């Protein structure tokens, strides 16, 4: 839950220092990028010197975010900071090349909402009840009286909207809507923002979905659904890594499906596994942790070494074992 003293401690550090690096996880989503920009804009308005780095740079699809140009790929020559802040990043090495670009930092702050976050850094504020890291950033800004304006609000709104599946996922609370209301009161245009977020995809994303649906598999009487993407297909379609964010929701949305999995072949000999659960009885974070990953109970991921078919079989076997053990208790939904 909200921790006033933690916010005070972080607020004091922000006020007392000058040079900041604001970082987020590789393969960023709306929450990582929006939270990074929001906090950066607030600190900038406070007169601080701020670098906003993400291994992947600003994604094309989020480049409409206010002041998106502030967020860049990290430089190849490392720099020194007073304070480095990791946002929305469950494991420190998921900062990727942004971590390497910090030669030194007097203080490391870790702000996140992943329950699997071990609390790395000098000051960690992990609130696993928050549906988005942006909610925590909002509280930090508000509780500490840090600068707040419409550009900041738009970034926070985009982050919260995307991480809650448009205010649908279970952690979405009355409080989330109260925050959204406060963000909207800055004058932001919900219709325009939603269109930029959800109705502005490149056509190749749909072409990718068509290919993924061709590989779709159902197992365990329809409780487990999966599809996969080879490097070859990705190259043929000319898709970017960011194009597949959210496509797994098509599997999750099928009646009877409890676990949805997306397998993506990567160029480094690993497979990116993305997993969603629709039931409190199946914790996909626990399953992904067995493969070195992490995340949330209902949305998690891992990067697993091996070929696409190998990883598919190993991961699906683990899910079948979990689902099989539930079967006696819960008959299949039809
Ligand atoms: P994704 O399926 O990539 O949208 O990720 C779902 C959730 O799992 C996100 O909250 C991620 O931060 C987390 N996650 C994804 N991949 C990993 C990984 N390799 N290690 C730890 N957490 C991950
Ligand atoms: Mn994220
Ligand atoms: Mn998040």
Short mmCIF file of C-alpha atoms and ligand atoms in Angstrom, two decimals:
data_model
loop_
_atom_site.label_atom_id
_atom_site.label_comp_id
_atom_site.label_asym_id
_atom_site.label_seq_id
_atom_site.Cartn_x
_atom_site.Cartn_y
_atom_site.Cartn_z
CA UNK A 1 0.00 0.00 0.00
CA UNK A 2 0.91 3.65 -0.06
CA UNK A 3 3.80 4.44 2.19
CA UNK A 4 4.05 8.08 3.16
CA UNK A 5 7.48 7.79 4.77
CA UNK A 6 8.93 6.07 1.68
CA UNK A 7 7.61 8.90 -0.48
CA UNK A 8 9.13 11.42 1.93
CA UNK A 9 12.48 9.66 1.81
CA UNK A 10 12.43 9.55 -2.00
CA UNK A 11 11.14 13.14 -2.21
CA UNK A 12 14.03 14.33 -0.04
CA UNK A 13 16.55 12.58 -2.29
CA UNK A 14 14.97 14.15 -5.38
CA UNK A 15 15.08 17.65 -3.88
CA UNK A 16 18.65 17.27 -2.56
CA UNK A 17 20.34 16.18 -5.81
CA UNK A 18 20.91 17.59 -9.27
CA UNK A 19 21.80 14.94 -11.82
CA UNK A 20 19.31 12.14 -12.52
CA UNK A 21 19.03 9.10 -14.78
CA UNK A 22 15.54 7.70 -15.23
CA UNK A 23 15.44 4.17 -16.55
CA UNK A 24 12.87 1.52 -17.49
CA UNK A 25 12.82 -2.10 -18.60
CA UNK A 26 13.87 -3.45 -22.00
CA UNK A 27 11.10 -4.16 -24.50
CA UNK A 28 9.23 -1.32 -22.80
CA UNK A 29 5.47 -1.00 -22.53
CA UNK A 30 3.27 2.03 -22.00
CA UNK A 31 3.79 1.91 -18.24
CA UNK A 32 7.59 1.91 -18.45
CA UNK A 33 7.80 4.70 -21.04
CA UNK A 34 4.96 6.83 -19.63
CA UNK A 35 6.29 6.57 -16.07
CA UNK A 36 9.81 7.44 -17.21
CA UNK A 37 8.67 10.53 -19.11
CA UNK A 38 6.29 11.69 -16.38
CA UNK A 39 8.90 11.58 -13.63
CA UNK A 40 11.52 13.11 -15.91
CA UNK A 41 9.25 16.04 -16.82
CA UNK A 42 8.45 16.69 -13.18
CA UNK A 43 12.15 16.67 -12.21
CA UNK A 44 13.03 18.85 -15.18
CA UNK A 45 10.41 21.38 -14.12
CA UNK A 46 12.04 21.31 -10.70
CA UNK A 47 15.28 22.48 -12.37
CA UNK A 48 17.05 19.14 -12.36
CA UNK A 49 19.32 17.74 -15.02
CA UNK A 50 17.68 14.59 -16.31
CA UNK A 51 18.59 11.75 -18.68
CA UNK A 52 15.80 9.40 -19.73
CA UNK A 53 17.17 6.18 -21.14
CA UNK A 54 15.71 2.94 -22.40
CA UNK A 55 17.62 0.23 -24.23
CA UNK A 56 15.03 0.26 -27.02
CA UNK A 57 14.66 4.03 -27.21
CA UNK A 58 11.23 5.53 -27.83
CA UNK A 59 8.91 3.12 -29.62
CA UNK A 60 7.24 4.33 -32.78
CA UNK A 61 3.79 3.60 -31.36
CA UNK A 62 4.37 5.69 -28.23
CA UNK A 63 6.15 8.54 -29.95
CA UNK A 64 2.99 10.68 -29.65
CA UNK A 65 3.49 10.90 -25.87
CA UNK A 66 4.19 14.48 -24.74
CA UNK A 67 7.93 15.24 -24.83
CA UNK A 68 8.65 11.74 -26.13
CA UNK A 69 11.90 13.05 -27.62
CA UNK A 70 13.39 13.25 -24.11
CA UNK A 71 13.58 9.47 -23.98
CA UNK A 72 16.53 8.07 -25.90
CA UNK A 73 18.69 5.01 -26.19
CA UNK A 74 21.56 5.12 -23.68
CA UNK A 75 24.91 6.46 -24.96
CA UNK A 76 27.79 4.07 -25.51
CA UNK A 77 29.99 6.07 -23.12
CA UNK A 78 28.83 5.65 -19.51
CA UNK A 79 27.99 8.73 -17.42
CA UNK A 80 27.99 9.62 -13.71
CA UNK A 81 24.88 10.54 -11.76
CA UNK A 82 23.73 11.61 -8.34
CA UNK A 83 20.61 9.49 -8.55
CA UNK A 84 19.55 6.66 -10.87
CA UNK A 85 15.90 5.65 -10.78
CA UNK A 86 14.63 2.31 -12.13
CA UNK A 87 10.92 2.32 -12.95
CA UNK A 88 8.64 -0.65 -13.61
CA UNK A 89 11.62 -3.02 -13.69
CA UNK A 90 11.29 -6.25 -11.70
CA UNK A 91 14.89 -7.38 -12.10
CA UNK A 92 17.74 -4.87 -12.31
CA UNK A 93 19.33 -6.53 -15.34
CA UNK A 94 16.09 -5.92 -17.29
CA UNK A 95 17.39 -2.37 -17.59
CA UNK A 96 19.68 -3.80 -20.26
CA UNK A 97 22.14 -1.39 -21.84
CA UNK A 98 20.68 1.47 -19.79
CA UNK A 99 22.22 -0.14 -16.70
CA UNK A 100 25.65 -0.34 -18.37
CA UNK A 101 25.45 3.36 -19.29
CA UNK A 102 25.44 4.35 -15.60
CA UNK A 103 29.12 4.48 -14.68
CA UNK A 104 28.31 5.59 -11.16
CA UNK A 105 25.36 6.79 -9.16
CA UNK A 106 25.47 7.92 -5.53
CA UNK A 107 21.98 6.58 -4.94
CA UNK A 108 19.82 3.95 -6.69
CA UNK A 109 16.06 4.22 -6.36
CA UNK A 110 13.75 1.37 -7.40
CA UNK A 111 10.05 2.14 -7.93
CA UNK A 112 7.90 -0.71 -9.15
CA UNK A 113 4.70 -2.73 -8.80
CA UNK A 114 5.94 -6.23 -9.64
CA UNK A 115 5.54 -8.59 -6.67
CA UNK A 116 8.62 -10.49 -7.86
CA UNK A 117 10.80 -7.36 -7.49
CA UNK A 118 13.42 -8.25 -4.84
CA UNK A 119 13.83 -4.59 -3.81
CA UNK A 120 17.27 -3.93 -5.29
CA UNK A 121 18.79 -0.47 -4.89
CA UNK A 122 19.40 1.85 -1.92
CA UNK A 123 15.78 2.92 -1.64
CA UNK A 124 13.08 0.63 -3.02
CA UNK A 125 9.40 1.37 -3.13
CA UNK A 126 7.56 -1.71 -4.38
CA UNK A 127 3.77 -1.56 -4.22
CA UNK A 128 2.36 -4.73 -5.72
CA UNK A 129 -1.20 -3.50 -5.13
CA UNK A 130 -0.69 -0.75 -7.72
CA UNK A 131 -1.98 -1.74 -11.18
CA UNK A 132 0.73 0.39 -12.82
CA UNK A 133 4.05 1.90 -11.79
CA UNK A 134 2.58 5.19 -13.03
CA UNK A 135 0.13 5.13 -10.09
CA UNK A 136 3.08 5.11 -7.69
CA UNK A 137 4.78 7.89 -9.65
CA UNK A 138 1.55 9.90 -9.45
CA UNK A 139 1.50 9.51 -5.64
CA UNK A 140 5.15 10.42 -5.38
CA UNK A 141 4.61 13.62 -7.38
CA UNK A 142 1.43 14.56 -5.51
CA UNK A 143 2.56 13.66 -2.00
CA UNK A 144 5.84 15.56 -2.42
CA UNK A 145 4.31 18.57 -4.15
CA UNK A 146 6.54 18.03 -7.20
CA UNK A 147 5.70 19.87 -10.44
CA UNK A 148 2.62 18.48 -12.18
CA UNK A 149 1.06 19.55 -15.48
CA UNK A 150 -0.88 18.26 -18.46
CA UNK A 151 2.13 16.74 -20.24
CA UNK A 152 2.93 14.76 -17.10
CA UNK A 153 -0.73 13.79 -16.73
CA UNK A 154 -0.94 12.50 -20.33
CA UNK A 155 2.09 10.31 -19.83
CA UNK A 156 0.69 8.92 -16.59
CA UNK A 157 -2.74 8.36 -18.14
CA UNK A 158 -1.27 6.45 -21.10
CA UNK A 159 0.78 4.34 -18.67
CA UNK A 160 -2.17 3.50 -16.43
CA UNK A 161 -4.55 2.89 -19.32
CA UNK A 162 -2.19 0.44 -21.03
CA UNK A 163 -1.09 -1.42 -17.88
CA UNK A 164 -4.69 -1.93 -16.70
CA UNK A 165 -5.87 -3.15 -20.12
CA UNK A 166 -7.96 0.03 -20.43
CA UNK A 167 -9.08 -0.05 -16.79
CA UNK A 168 -10.20 -3.68 -16.95
CA UNK A 169 -7.67 -5.84 -15.08
CA UNK A 170 -8.47 -6.96 -11.53
CA UNK A 171 -6.11 -4.54 -9.79
CA UNK A 172 -8.02 -1.61 -11.27
CA UNK A 173 -9.63 0.02 -8.23
CA UNK A 174 -11.85 2.95 -7.35
CA UNK A 175 -8.59 4.61 -6.52
CA UNK A 176 -7.30 4.04 -10.07
CA UNK A 177 -10.37 5.81 -11.43
CA UNK A 178 -9.88 8.64 -8.93
CA UNK A 179 -6.34 9.12 -10.19
CA UNK A 180 -7.57 8.96 -13.79
CA UNK A 181 -10.17 11.63 -12.97
CA UNK A 182 -7.48 13.87 -11.53
CA UNK A 183 -5.33 13.36 -14.63
CA UNK A 184 -8.26 14.13 -16.94
CA UNK A 185 -8.98 17.34 -15.01
CA UNK A 186 -5.69 18.77 -16.27
CA UNK A 187 -7.53 19.08 -19.59
CA UNK A 188 -6.31 15.98 -21.40
CA UNK A 189 -8.46 14.66 -24.21
CA UNK A 190 -9.39 11.03 -23.41
CA UNK A 191 -10.85 10.36 -26.88
CA UNK A 192 -7.76 11.57 -28.69
CA UNK A 193 -5.39 9.79 -26.34
CA UNK A 194 -7.34 6.51 -26.60
CA UNK A 195 -7.29 6.74 -30.37
CA UNK A 196 -3.54 7.28 -30.35
CA UNK A 197 -3.13 4.32 -28.02
CA UNK A 198 -5.60 1.81 -29.47
CA UNK A 199 -6.70 2.85 -32.94
CA UNK A 200 -3.49 3.76 -34.65
CA UNK A 201 -1.75 0.43 -35.25
CA UNK A 202 0.26 -0.18 -38.41
CA UNK A 203 -1.42 -2.64 -40.79
CA UNK A 204 1.44 -5.11 -40.34
CA UNK A 205 0.26 -5.73 -36.77
CA UNK A 206 -2.94 -7.28 -38.10
CA UNK A 207 -0.97 -9.25 -40.67
CA UNK A 208 1.11 -10.55 -37.78
CA UNK A 209 -2.03 -11.54 -35.90
CA UNK A 210 -3.21 -13.49 -38.97
CA UNK A 211 0.04 -15.47 -38.96
CA UNK A 212 -0.08 -16.06 -35.21
CA UNK A 213 -3.64 -17.36 -35.43
CA UNK A 214 -2.46 -19.92 -37.99
CA UNK A 215 -0.15 -21.38 -35.33
CA UNK A 216 -2.76 -21.29 -32.55
CA UNK A 217 -3.03 -24.37 -30.33
CA UNK A 218 -5.48 -25.32 -27.61
CA UNK A 219 -4.67 -27.93 -24.96
CA UNK A 220 -6.12 -29.27 -21.72
CA UNK A 221 -9.70 -29.10 -22.98
CA UNK A 222 -9.29 -25.54 -24.08
CA UNK A 223 -7.82 -24.26 -20.82
CA UNK A 224 -4.42 -23.53 -22.37
CA UNK A 225 -4.06 -21.53 -25.59
CA UNK A 226 -0.81 -20.62 -27.30
CA UNK A 227 0.73 -19.33 -30.48
CA UNK A 228 4.28 -18.68 -31.66
CA UNK A 229 6.33 -16.45 -33.90
CA UNK A 230 9.49 -17.55 -35.70
CA UNK A 231 12.24 -15.11 -36.68
CA UNK A 232 11.57 -16.09 -40.28
CA UNK A 233 7.91 -15.09 -40.16
CA UNK A 234 8.75 -11.86 -38.32
CA UNK A 235 11.29 -10.99 -41.02
CA UNK A 236 8.92 -11.84 -43.86
CA UNK A 237 6.24 -9.59 -42.39
CA UNK A 238 8.72 -6.85 -41.53
CA UNK A 239 7.27 -6.54 -38.03
CA UNK A 240 8.93 -4.69 -35.16
CA UNK A 241 9.18 -6.24 -31.69
CA UNK A 242 6.67 -3.66 -30.43
CA UNK A 243 4.02 -4.86 -32.89
CA UNK A 244 3.07 -7.91 -30.86
CA UNK A 245 2.30 -6.17 -27.56
CA UNK A 246 -1.25 -7.10 -26.60
CA UNK A 247 -1.88 -9.73 -29.27
CA UNK A 248 -1.86 -12.40 -26.56
CA UNK A 249 -5.12 -10.85 -25.34
CA UNK A 250 -6.91 -12.50 -28.27
CA UNK A 251 -6.09 -15.88 -26.72
CA UNK A 252 -6.97 -14.82 -23.21
CA UNK A 253 -10.32 -13.50 -24.43
CA UNK A 254 -11.53 -16.97 -25.47
CA UNK A 255 -14.12 -18.59 -23.18
CA UNK A 256 -12.66 -21.44 -21.14
CA UNK A 257 -9.05 -20.35 -21.58
CA UNK A 258 -7.24 -20.04 -18.25
CA UNK A 259 -3.67 -19.62 -19.47
CA UNK A 260 -2.59 -17.92 -22.70
CA UNK A 261 1.01 -18.10 -23.92
CA UNK A 262 2.91 -16.37 -26.66
CA UNK A 263 6.29 -17.70 -27.79
CA UNK A 264 8.59 -15.43 -29.77
CA UNK A 265 11.86 -16.67 -31.22
CA UNK A 266 14.67 -14.15 -30.52
CA UNK A 267 17.93 -13.70 -32.40
CA UNK A 268 20.11 -14.55 -29.36
CA UNK A 269 19.13 -18.22 -29.19
CA UNK A 270 16.41 -17.57 -26.64
CA UNK A 271 12.64 -17.55 -26.78
CA UNK A 272 10.60 -14.78 -25.24
CA UNK A 273 7.68 -16.28 -23.35
CA UNK A 274 4.71 -14.11 -22.53
CA UNK A 275 2.03 -15.58 -20.28
CA UNK A 276 -1.41 -14.52 -19.04
CA UNK A 277 -3.78 -16.12 -16.56
CA UNK A 278 -7.49 -15.57 -16.08
CA UNK A 279 -7.68 -17.36 -12.76
CA UNK A 280 -6.35 -16.66 -9.27
CA UNK A 281 -5.66 -20.40 -9.01
CA UNK A 282 -2.95 -20.24 -11.71
CA UNK A 283 -0.06 -17.92 -10.85
CA UNK A 284 1.82 -17.47 -14.13
CA UNK A 285 4.56 -15.50 -12.36
CA UNK A 286 5.41 -18.65 -10.39
CA UNK A 287 5.53 -20.65 -13.63
CA UNK A 288 7.73 -18.04 -15.35
CA UNK A 289 10.05 -17.87 -12.34
CA UNK A 290 10.83 -21.56 -12.90
CA UNK A 291 12.25 -20.42 -16.24
CA UNK A 292 14.18 -17.47 -14.82
CA UNK A 293 11.48 -14.88 -15.50
CA UNK A 294 8.94 -13.06 -13.38
CA UNK A 295 6.13 -10.51 -13.42
CA UNK A 296 2.66 -10.55 -11.90
CA UNK A 297 0.35 -13.42 -10.88
CA UNK A 298 -1.85 -12.86 -13.95
CA UNK A 299 0.73 -11.48 -16.43
CA UNK A 300 4.31 -12.67 -16.53
CA UNK A 301 7.17 -13.48 -18.85
CA UNK A 302 10.56 -15.11 -19.26
CA UNK A 303 13.38 -15.46 -21.77
CA UNK A 304 14.29 -19.10 -22.14
CA UNK A 305 17.30 -20.55 -23.93
CA UNK A 306 16.48 -23.12 -26.61
CA UNK A 307 14.78 -23.50 -29.96
CA UNK A 308 11.17 -22.40 -30.40
CA UNK A 309 9.68 -25.95 -30.44
CA UNK A 310 11.83 -27.03 -27.47
CA UNK A 311 10.86 -24.08 -25.31
CA UNK A 312 7.21 -24.43 -26.32
CA UNK A 313 7.18 -28.03 -25.16
CA UNK A 314 8.99 -27.38 -21.88
CA UNK A 315 6.83 -24.43 -20.93
CA UNK A 316 3.54 -26.02 -22.03
CA UNK A 317 4.42 -29.16 -20.05
CA UNK A 318 4.87 -27.03 -16.94
CA UNK A 319 1.52 -25.34 -17.53
CA UNK A 320 -0.21 -28.68 -18.17
CA UNK A 321 1.15 -30.00 -14.89
CA UNK A 322 -0.24 -26.97 -13.07
CA UNK A 323 -3.62 -27.09 -14.81
CA UNK A 324 -3.82 -30.87 -14.43
CA UNK A 325 -3.47 -30.56 -10.68
CA UNK A 326 -6.49 -28.21 -10.63
CA UNK A 327 -8.72 -30.37 -12.75
CA UNK A 328 -10.19 -32.46 -9.98
CA UNK A 329 -11.26 -29.27 -8.21
CA UNK A 330 -12.68 -27.40 -11.20
CA UNK A 331 -14.44 -29.09 -14.11
CA UNK A 332 -13.86 -27.56 -17.54
CA UNK A 333 -15.93 -24.60 -18.56
CA UNK A 334 -17.83 -25.11 -21.76
P1 LIG B 1 4.90 -9.23 -21.21
O1 LIG B 1 4.30 -10.57 -21.39
O2 LIG B 1 6.20 -9.05 -21.90
O3 LIG B 1 3.91 -8.15 -21.46
O4 LIG B 1 5.25 -9.13 -19.66
C1 LIG B 1 4.28 -9.38 -18.68
C2 LIG B 1 4.85 -9.04 -17.34
O5 LIG B 1 5.90 -9.94 -16.99
C3 LIG B 1 5.43 -7.67 -17.28
O6 LIG B 1 5.00 -7.09 -16.07
C4 LIG B 1 6.90 -7.86 -17.31
O7 LIG B 1 7.58 -6.90 -16.58
C5 LIG B 1 7.10 -9.24 -16.73
N1 LIG B 1 8.17 -9.91 -17.47
C6 LIG B 1 8.18 -10.14 -18.79
N2 LIG B 1 9.32 -10.77 -19.16
C7 LIG B 1 10.06 -10.90 -18.05
C8 LIG B 1 11.35 -11.47 -17.77
N3 LIG B 1 12.11 -12.00 -18.73
N4 LIG B 1 11.78 -11.43 -16.50
C9 LIG B 1 11.03 -10.89 -15.53
N5 LIG B 1 9.80 -10.36 -15.72
C10 LIG B 1 9.32 -10.36 -16.95
MN1 LIG B 2 6.11 -2.81 -17.84
MN1 LIG B 3 3.91 -1.95 -15.18
#
